[in-house]
């Protein structure tokens, strides 16, 4: 988990080293979308964005994100918070403390597992949002100039990728619908963090499974060396 903290691009658990900037280019052919972004921690601090929409192929929409009003990636912050909480569950157990029962150990492991699962899911499964939510998003105020009212954009994390999406809202026979296009790029540190989340989850689950097996023996207590438990 400490290794995961070191790979994370936001300050966690006292790891307050300088945040590095990464630049990525996201494109979708044929010249439909192009976005050059600077990613620092949980924020897109700069972006040059240009795109065409389905019903206006001759019009290129352009906008930017500037340093003084960055676009926040809440998923990164959420994942970091869950990781930090998992570490706090471990640190809250005194190093000299002797667990009194398997249930006590399983309770702590369950709390750690829950945090790790939520942290990993934050990065893998983007929160579903309605088109109305996107258009009213605080992040849309980061764009300069603003986009027309029928357009919205979104940046989100999906697994090890940063995804840029454009949405165009329209009314067809009184029914609102939207078209969307997207481009994506791989973010190296995301891949590393997800691998470490997965390894931590597997180790934690293996330990939990072993304790569950041993706790089935009536003569098993935490720290015991019963013959039946050892011969299993």
PDB file of C-alpha atoms in Angstrom:
ATOM      1  CA  UNK A   1       0.000   0.000   0.000  1.00  0.00           C
ATOM      2  CA  UNK A   2       2.878   2.369   0.735  1.00  0.00           C
ATOM      3  CA  UNK A   3       4.186   1.674  -2.754  1.00  0.00           C
ATOM      4  CA  UNK A   4       0.755   2.572  -4.121  1.00  0.00           C
ATOM      5  CA  UNK A   5       0.850   5.833  -2.151  1.00  0.00           C
ATOM      6  CA  UNK A   6       4.220   6.684  -3.707  1.00  0.00           C
ATOM      7  CA  UNK A   7       2.806   6.184  -7.206  1.00  0.00           C
ATOM      8  CA  UNK A   8      -0.266   8.281  -6.474  1.00  0.00           C
ATOM      9  CA  UNK A   9      -0.054  11.809  -7.902  1.00  0.00           C
ATOM     10  CA  UNK A  10      -1.805  13.534  -4.980  1.00  0.00           C
ATOM     11  CA  UNK A  11      -0.511  14.120  -1.427  1.00  0.00           C
ATOM     12  CA  UNK A  12      -1.412  11.113   0.759  1.00  0.00           C
ATOM     13  CA  UNK A  13      -0.304   9.900   4.190  1.00  0.00           C
ATOM     14  CA  UNK A  14       2.384  12.559   4.497  1.00  0.00           C
ATOM     15  CA  UNK A  15       3.750  11.823   1.028  1.00  0.00           C
ATOM     16  CA  UNK A  16       3.852  15.459  -0.077  1.00  0.00           C
ATOM     17  CA  UNK A  17       6.495  15.358  -2.786  1.00  0.00           C
ATOM     18  CA  UNK A  18       6.315  17.694  -5.781  1.00  0.00           C
ATOM     19  CA  UNK A  19       3.520  16.833  -8.197  1.00  0.00           C
ATOM     20  CA  UNK A  20       4.723  16.059 -11.682  1.00  0.00           C
ATOM     21  CA  UNK A  21       3.011  17.182 -14.844  1.00  0.00           C
ATOM     22  CA  UNK A  22       2.184  14.801 -17.675  1.00  0.00           C
ATOM     23  CA  UNK A  23       1.142  15.895 -21.141  1.00  0.00           C
ATOM     24  CA  UNK A  24      -1.127  13.737 -23.301  1.00  0.00           C
ATOM     25  CA  UNK A  25      -2.661  14.034 -26.756  1.00  0.00           C
ATOM     26  CA  UNK A  26      -6.122  12.547 -27.275  1.00  0.00           C
ATOM     27  CA  UNK A  27      -7.397  12.288 -30.834  1.00  0.00           C
ATOM     28  CA  UNK A  28     -10.222  10.626 -32.730  1.00  0.00           C
ATOM     29  CA  UNK A  29     -10.011  10.331 -36.527  1.00  0.00           C
ATOM     30  CA  UNK A  30     -10.823  11.725 -38.954  1.00  0.00           C
ATOM     31  CA  UNK A  31     -10.019  15.044 -37.253  1.00  0.00           C
ATOM     32  CA  UNK A  32     -13.177  14.690 -35.178  1.00  0.00           C
ATOM     33  CA  UNK A  33     -11.590  15.420 -31.811  1.00  0.00           C
ATOM     34  CA  UNK A  34      -8.229  16.679 -30.678  1.00  0.00           C
ATOM     35  CA  UNK A  35      -7.269  17.518 -27.147  1.00  0.00           C
ATOM     36  CA  UNK A  36      -3.825  18.266 -25.721  1.00  0.00           C
ATOM     37  CA  UNK A  37      -3.995  18.072 -21.931  1.00  0.00           C
ATOM     38  CA  UNK A  38      -1.625  18.677 -19.053  1.00  0.00           C
ATOM     39  CA  UNK A  39      -2.462  16.384 -16.145  1.00  0.00           C
ATOM     40  CA  UNK A  40      -1.145  17.162 -12.678  1.00  0.00           C
ATOM     41  CA  UNK A  41      -2.391  15.103  -9.769  1.00  0.00           C
ATOM     42  CA  UNK A  42      -6.176  15.053  -9.786  1.00  0.00           C
ATOM     43  CA  UNK A  43      -6.462  18.076 -12.084  1.00  0.00           C
ATOM     44  CA  UNK A  44      -6.250  18.916 -15.748  1.00  0.00           C
ATOM     45  CA  UNK A  45      -4.359  22.167 -15.414  1.00  0.00           C
ATOM     46  CA  UNK A  46      -4.278  23.041 -19.099  1.00  0.00           C
ATOM     47  CA  UNK A  47      -5.966  21.827 -22.266  1.00  0.00           C
ATOM     48  CA  UNK A  48      -6.312  22.915 -25.875  1.00  0.00           C
ATOM     49  CA  UNK A  49      -9.517  21.398 -27.206  1.00  0.00           C
ATOM     50  CA  UNK A  50     -10.943  21.318 -30.724  1.00  0.00           C
ATOM     51  CA  UNK A  51     -13.714  19.148 -32.114  1.00  0.00           C
ATOM     52  CA  UNK A  52     -16.461  18.780 -34.696  1.00  0.00           C
ATOM     53  CA  UNK A  53     -19.956  17.506 -33.980  1.00  0.00           C
ATOM     54  CA  UNK A  54     -22.085  15.218 -36.115  1.00  0.00           C
ATOM     55  CA  UNK A  55     -24.541  17.768 -37.443  1.00  0.00           C
ATOM     56  CA  UNK A  56     -22.032  20.574 -38.019  1.00  0.00           C
ATOM     57  CA  UNK A  57     -19.073  18.920 -39.703  1.00  0.00           C
ATOM     58  CA  UNK A  58     -17.915  22.209 -41.215  1.00  0.00           C
ATOM     59  CA  UNK A  59     -17.677  23.935 -37.831  1.00  0.00           C
ATOM     60  CA  UNK A  60     -14.694  23.409 -35.538  1.00  0.00           C
ATOM     61  CA  UNK A  61     -15.410  24.234 -31.914  1.00  0.00           C
ATOM     62  CA  UNK A  62     -12.421  25.370 -29.884  1.00  0.00           C
ATOM     63  CA  UNK A  63     -12.000  25.948 -26.180  1.00  0.00           C
ATOM     64  CA  UNK A  64      -9.313  25.744 -23.497  1.00  0.00           C
ATOM     65  CA  UNK A  65      -8.707  24.971 -19.847  1.00  0.00           C
ATOM     66  CA  UNK A  66      -6.303  27.311 -18.068  1.00  0.00           C
ATOM     67  CA  UNK A  67      -4.108  26.946 -14.971  1.00  0.00           C
ATOM     68  CA  UNK A  68      -6.176  29.335 -12.876  1.00  0.00           C
ATOM     69  CA  UNK A  69      -9.350  27.244 -13.281  1.00  0.00           C
ATOM     70  CA  UNK A  70      -8.392  23.555 -13.607  1.00  0.00           C
ATOM     71  CA  UNK A  71     -10.728  20.663 -14.407  1.00  0.00           C
ATOM     72  CA  UNK A  72     -10.960  18.368 -11.368  1.00  0.00           C
ATOM     73  CA  UNK A  73     -10.907  14.574 -11.754  1.00  0.00           C
ATOM     74  CA  UNK A  74     -12.888  13.548  -8.689  1.00  0.00           C
ATOM     75  CA  UNK A  75     -12.220   9.848  -9.349  1.00  0.00           C
ATOM     76  CA  UNK A  76      -8.512  10.304  -8.590  1.00  0.00           C
ATOM     77  CA  UNK A  77      -9.263  12.129  -5.348  1.00  0.00           C
ATOM     78  CA  UNK A  78     -11.825   9.485  -4.337  1.00  0.00           C
ATOM     79  CA  UNK A  79      -9.405   6.621  -5.005  1.00  0.00           C
ATOM     80  CA  UNK A  80      -6.702   8.393  -3.002  1.00  0.00           C
ATOM     81  CA  UNK A  81      -9.064   8.951  -0.081  1.00  0.00           C
ATOM     82  CA  UNK A  82     -10.033   5.257   0.006  1.00  0.00           C
ATOM     83  CA  UNK A  83      -6.365   4.207  -0.154  1.00  0.00           C
ATOM     84  CA  UNK A  84      -5.515   6.541   2.699  1.00  0.00           C
ATOM     85  CA  UNK A  85      -8.421   5.161   4.739  1.00  0.00           C
ATOM     86  CA  UNK A  86      -7.171   1.585   4.209  1.00  0.00           C
ATOM     87  CA  UNK A  87      -3.750   2.561   5.546  1.00  0.00           C
ATOM     88  CA  UNK A  88      -5.335   4.305   8.543  1.00  0.00           C
ATOM     89  CA  UNK A  89      -7.186   1.080   9.426  1.00  0.00           C
ATOM     90  CA  UNK A  90      -3.791  -0.663   9.570  1.00  0.00           C
ATOM     91  CA  UNK A  91      -2.061   2.123  11.487  1.00  0.00           C
ATOM     92  CA  UNK A  92      -4.870   2.247  14.045  1.00  0.00           C
ATOM     93  CA  UNK A  93      -3.817  -1.214  15.242  1.00  0.00           C
ATOM     94  CA  UNK A  94      -0.920  -0.845  17.673  1.00  0.00           C
ATOM     95  CA  UNK A  95       2.099  -2.874  16.547  1.00  0.00           C
ATOM     96  CA  UNK A  96       2.239  -4.645  19.922  1.00  0.00           C
ATOM     97  CA  UNK A  97      -1.494  -5.344  20.073  1.00  0.00           C
ATOM     98  CA  UNK A  98      -2.484  -9.006  20.395  1.00  0.00           C
ATOM     99  CA  UNK A  99      -5.750  -9.846  18.687  1.00  0.00           C
ATOM    100  CA  UNK A 100      -8.098 -11.774  20.953  1.00  0.00           C
ATOM    101  CA  UNK A 101     -10.179 -13.562  18.325  1.00  0.00           C
ATOM    102  CA  UNK A 102     -10.371 -14.382  14.651  1.00  0.00           C
ATOM    103  CA  UNK A 103     -13.519 -12.234  14.435  1.00  0.00           C
ATOM    104  CA  UNK A 104     -11.484  -9.237  15.528  1.00  0.00           C
ATOM    105  CA  UNK A 105      -8.912  -9.844  12.790  1.00  0.00           C
ATOM    106  CA  UNK A 106     -11.608 -10.440  10.181  1.00  0.00           C
ATOM    107  CA  UNK A 107     -13.309  -7.188  11.134  1.00  0.00           C
ATOM    108  CA  UNK A 108     -10.123  -5.197  10.485  1.00  0.00           C
ATOM    109  CA  UNK A 109      -9.423  -7.088   7.260  1.00  0.00           C
ATOM    110  CA  UNK A 110     -13.001  -6.498   6.120  1.00  0.00           C
ATOM    111  CA  UNK A 111     -12.599  -2.749   6.633  1.00  0.00           C
ATOM    112  CA  UNK A 112      -9.320  -2.718   4.686  1.00  0.00           C
ATOM    113  CA  UNK A 113     -10.792  -4.815   1.873  1.00  0.00           C
ATOM    114  CA  UNK A 114     -13.783  -2.487   1.602  1.00  0.00           C
ATOM    115  CA  UNK A 115     -11.546   0.565   1.249  1.00  0.00           C
ATOM    116  CA  UNK A 116      -9.356  -1.110  -1.366  1.00  0.00           C
ATOM    117  CA  UNK A 117     -12.345  -2.307  -3.385  1.00  0.00           C
ATOM    118  CA  UNK A 118     -13.917   1.157  -3.360  1.00  0.00           C
ATOM    119  CA  UNK A 119     -10.610   2.774  -4.289  1.00  0.00           C
ATOM    120  CA  UNK A 120     -10.026   0.438  -7.212  1.00  0.00           C
ATOM    121  CA  UNK A 121     -13.627   0.777  -8.392  1.00  0.00           C
ATOM    122  CA  UNK A 122     -13.338   4.577  -8.320  1.00  0.00           C
ATOM    123  CA  UNK A 123     -10.778   4.336 -11.111  1.00  0.00           C
ATOM    124  CA  UNK A 124     -12.266   1.449 -13.079  1.00  0.00           C
ATOM    125  CA  UNK A 125     -15.969   2.329 -13.082  1.00  0.00           C
ATOM    126  CA  UNK A 126     -16.758   5.999 -13.829  1.00  0.00           C
ATOM    127  CA  UNK A 127     -19.808   7.333 -12.039  1.00  0.00           C
ATOM    128  CA  UNK A 128     -22.746   7.505 -14.427  1.00  0.00           C
ATOM    129  CA  UNK A 129     -23.998  11.029 -14.975  1.00  0.00           C
ATOM    130  CA  UNK A 130     -26.919  12.385 -16.967  1.00  0.00           C
ATOM    131  CA  UNK A 131     -26.356  14.801 -19.824  1.00  0.00           C
ATOM    132  CA  UNK A 132     -28.025  17.446 -17.654  1.00  0.00           C
ATOM    133  CA  UNK A 133     -25.504  16.779 -14.879  1.00  0.00           C
ATOM    134  CA  UNK A 134     -22.661  17.157 -17.362  1.00  0.00           C
ATOM    135  CA  UNK A 135     -23.942  20.453 -18.714  1.00  0.00           C
ATOM    136  CA  UNK A 136     -24.408  21.879 -15.220  1.00  0.00           C
ATOM    137  CA  UNK A 137     -21.115  20.497 -13.959  1.00  0.00           C
ATOM    138  CA  UNK A 138     -18.826  22.885 -12.115  1.00  0.00           C
ATOM    139  CA  UNK A 139     -16.024  21.699 -14.382  1.00  0.00           C
ATOM    140  CA  UNK A 140     -17.794  23.135 -17.445  1.00  0.00           C
ATOM    141  CA  UNK A 141     -17.051  26.563 -15.960  1.00  0.00           C
ATOM    142  CA  UNK A 142     -13.353  25.791 -16.475  1.00  0.00           C
ATOM    143  CA  UNK A 143     -13.770  26.164 -20.236  1.00  0.00           C
ATOM    144  CA  UNK A 144     -12.770  29.409 -21.924  1.00  0.00           C
ATOM    145  CA  UNK A 145     -14.547  30.313 -24.079  1.00  0.00           C
ATOM    146  CA  UNK A 146     -17.749  28.587 -22.965  1.00  0.00           C
ATOM    147  CA  UNK A 147     -19.377  26.106 -25.328  1.00  0.00           C
ATOM    148  CA  UNK A 148     -22.809  26.560 -26.942  1.00  0.00           C
ATOM    149  CA  UNK A 149     -25.700  25.441 -24.739  1.00  0.00           C
ATOM    150  CA  UNK A 150     -26.295  22.236 -26.715  1.00  0.00           C
ATOM    151  CA  UNK A 151     -22.714  20.997 -26.212  1.00  0.00           C
ATOM    152  CA  UNK A 152     -20.922  19.480 -23.244  1.00  0.00           C
ATOM    153  CA  UNK A 153     -17.594  17.777 -22.707  1.00  0.00           C
ATOM    154  CA  UNK A 154     -16.325  15.401 -20.087  1.00  0.00           C
ATOM    155  CA  UNK A 155     -13.007  14.034 -18.865  1.00  0.00           C
ATOM    156  CA  UNK A 156     -13.021  10.851 -16.827  1.00  0.00           C
ATOM    157  CA  UNK A 157     -10.865   7.905 -15.814  1.00  0.00           C
ATOM    158  CA  UNK A 158     -11.663   4.391 -16.980  1.00  0.00           C
ATOM    159  CA  UNK A 159      -9.153   1.816 -15.807  1.00  0.00           C
ATOM    160  CA  UNK A 160      -5.694   2.997 -16.953  1.00  0.00           C
ATOM    161  CA  UNK A 161      -7.092   5.479 -19.484  1.00  0.00           C
ATOM    162  CA  UNK A 162      -8.008   9.137 -19.512  1.00  0.00           C
ATOM    163  CA  UNK A 163     -11.116   9.588 -21.658  1.00  0.00           C
ATOM    164  CA  UNK A 164     -12.264  12.809 -23.319  1.00  0.00           C
ATOM    165  CA  UNK A 165     -15.885  12.834 -24.508  1.00  0.00           C
ATOM    166  CA  UNK A 166     -18.005  15.355 -26.403  1.00  0.00           C
ATOM    167  CA  UNK A 167     -21.805  15.379 -26.230  1.00  0.00           C
ATOM    168  CA  UNK A 168     -24.274  17.205 -28.474  1.00  0.00           C
ATOM    169  CA  UNK A 169     -27.842  17.531 -27.264  1.00  0.00           C
ATOM    170  CA  UNK A 170     -30.735  17.710 -29.728  1.00  0.00           C
ATOM    171  CA  UNK A 171     -34.515  17.447 -29.828  1.00  0.00           C
ATOM    172  CA  UNK A 172     -36.043  14.906 -32.212  1.00  0.00           C
ATOM    173  CA  UNK A 173     -39.844  15.061 -32.416  1.00  0.00           C
ATOM    174  CA  UNK A 174     -39.936  16.525 -28.929  1.00  0.00           C
ATOM    175  CA  UNK A 175     -37.628  13.887 -27.447  1.00  0.00           C
ATOM    176  CA  UNK A 176     -34.213  14.938 -26.171  1.00  0.00           C
ATOM    177  CA  UNK A 177     -31.292  12.812 -27.347  1.00  0.00           C
ATOM    178  CA  UNK A 178     -27.557  13.242 -27.617  1.00  0.00           C
ATOM    179  CA  UNK A 179     -24.700  12.169 -29.853  1.00  0.00           C
ATOM    180  CA  UNK A 180     -21.289  11.513 -28.380  1.00  0.00           C
ATOM    181  CA  UNK A 181     -17.717  11.056 -29.551  1.00  0.00           C
ATOM    182  CA  UNK A 182     -14.686  10.224 -27.485  1.00  0.00           C
ATOM    183  CA  UNK A 183     -10.927   9.870 -27.525  1.00  0.00           C
ATOM    184  CA  UNK A 184      -8.664   8.260 -24.965  1.00  0.00           C
ATOM    185  CA  UNK A 185      -5.053   7.777 -23.967  1.00  0.00           C
ATOM    186  CA  UNK A 186      -3.181   5.533 -21.560  1.00  0.00           C
ATOM    187  CA  UNK A 187      -1.831   7.082 -18.338  1.00  0.00           C
ATOM    188  CA  UNK A 188       1.194   5.099 -17.052  1.00  0.00           C
ATOM    189  CA  UNK A 189       0.834   5.889 -13.341  1.00  0.00           C
ATOM    190  CA  UNK A 190      -2.817   4.790 -13.413  1.00  0.00           C
ATOM    191  CA  UNK A 191      -1.781   1.364 -14.647  1.00  0.00           C
ATOM    192  CA  UNK A 192       0.806   1.056 -11.861  1.00  0.00           C
ATOM    193  CA  UNK A 193      -1.661   2.150  -9.181  1.00  0.00           C
ATOM    194  CA  UNK A 194      -4.317  -0.308 -10.377  1.00  0.00           C
ATOM    195  CA  UNK A 195      -1.815  -3.190 -10.345  1.00  0.00           C
ATOM    196  CA  UNK A 196      -0.842  -2.341  -6.753  1.00  0.00           C
ATOM    197  CA  UNK A 197      -4.494  -2.004  -5.704  1.00  0.00           C
ATOM    198  CA  UNK A 198      -5.159  -5.451  -7.192  1.00  0.00           C
ATOM    199  CA  UNK A 199      -2.140  -7.072  -5.510  1.00  0.00           C
ATOM    200  CA  UNK A 200      -3.117  -5.571  -2.143  1.00  0.00           C
ATOM    201  CA  UNK A 201      -6.685  -6.832  -2.571  1.00  0.00           C
ATOM    202  CA  UNK A 202      -5.494 -10.344  -3.418  1.00  0.00           C
ATOM    203  CA  UNK A 203      -3.119 -10.516  -0.435  1.00  0.00           C
ATOM    204  CA  UNK A 204      -5.775  -9.209   1.920  1.00  0.00           C
ATOM    205  CA  UNK A 205      -8.365 -11.661   0.605  1.00  0.00           C
ATOM    206  CA  UNK A 206      -5.927 -14.596   0.880  1.00  0.00           C
ATOM    207  CA  UNK A 207      -5.191 -13.713   4.503  1.00  0.00           C
ATOM    208  CA  UNK A 208      -8.897 -13.395   5.243  1.00  0.00           C
ATOM    209  CA  UNK A 209      -9.612 -16.784   3.621  1.00  0.00           C
ATOM    210  CA  UNK A 210      -6.879 -18.499   5.667  1.00  0.00           C
ATOM    211  CA  UNK A 211      -8.172 -17.051   8.917  1.00  0.00           C
ATOM    212  CA  UNK A 212     -11.703 -18.139   8.000  1.00  0.00           C
ATOM    213  CA  UNK A 213     -10.451 -21.707   7.479  1.00  0.00           C
ATOM    214  CA  UNK A 214      -8.477 -21.830  10.733  1.00  0.00           C
ATOM    215  CA  UNK A 215     -11.291 -20.251  12.732  1.00  0.00           C
ATOM    216  CA  UNK A 216     -13.493 -23.255  11.915  1.00  0.00           C
ATOM    217  CA  UNK A 217     -11.430 -25.336  14.335  1.00  0.00           C
ATOM    218  CA  UNK A 218     -12.894 -25.209  17.826  1.00  0.00           C
ATOM    219  CA  UNK A 219      -9.476 -25.166  19.484  1.00  0.00           C
ATOM    220  CA  UNK A 220      -8.164 -22.337  17.311  1.00  0.00           C
ATOM    221  CA  UNK A 221      -7.330 -19.006  18.887  1.00  0.00           C
ATOM    222  CA  UNK A 222      -5.312 -16.162  17.453  1.00  0.00           C
ATOM    223  CA  UNK A 223      -1.658 -17.006  18.044  1.00  0.00           C
ATOM    224  CA  UNK A 224      -2.382 -20.661  18.829  1.00  0.00           C
ATOM    225  CA  UNK A 225      -0.324 -23.536  17.465  1.00  0.00           C
ATOM    226  CA  UNK A 226      -2.947 -26.257  17.680  1.00  0.00           C
ATOM    227  CA  UNK A 227      -2.153 -29.589  16.064  1.00  0.00           C
ATOM    228  CA  UNK A 228      -5.413 -29.643  14.098  1.00  0.00           C
ATOM    229  CA  UNK A 229      -4.840 -26.200  12.605  1.00  0.00           C
ATOM    230  CA  UNK A 230      -1.239 -26.879  11.671  1.00  0.00           C
ATOM    231  CA  UNK A 231      -1.921 -30.250  10.111  1.00  0.00           C
ATOM    232  CA  UNK A 232      -4.626 -28.910   7.783  1.00  0.00           C
TER     233      UNK A 232
END
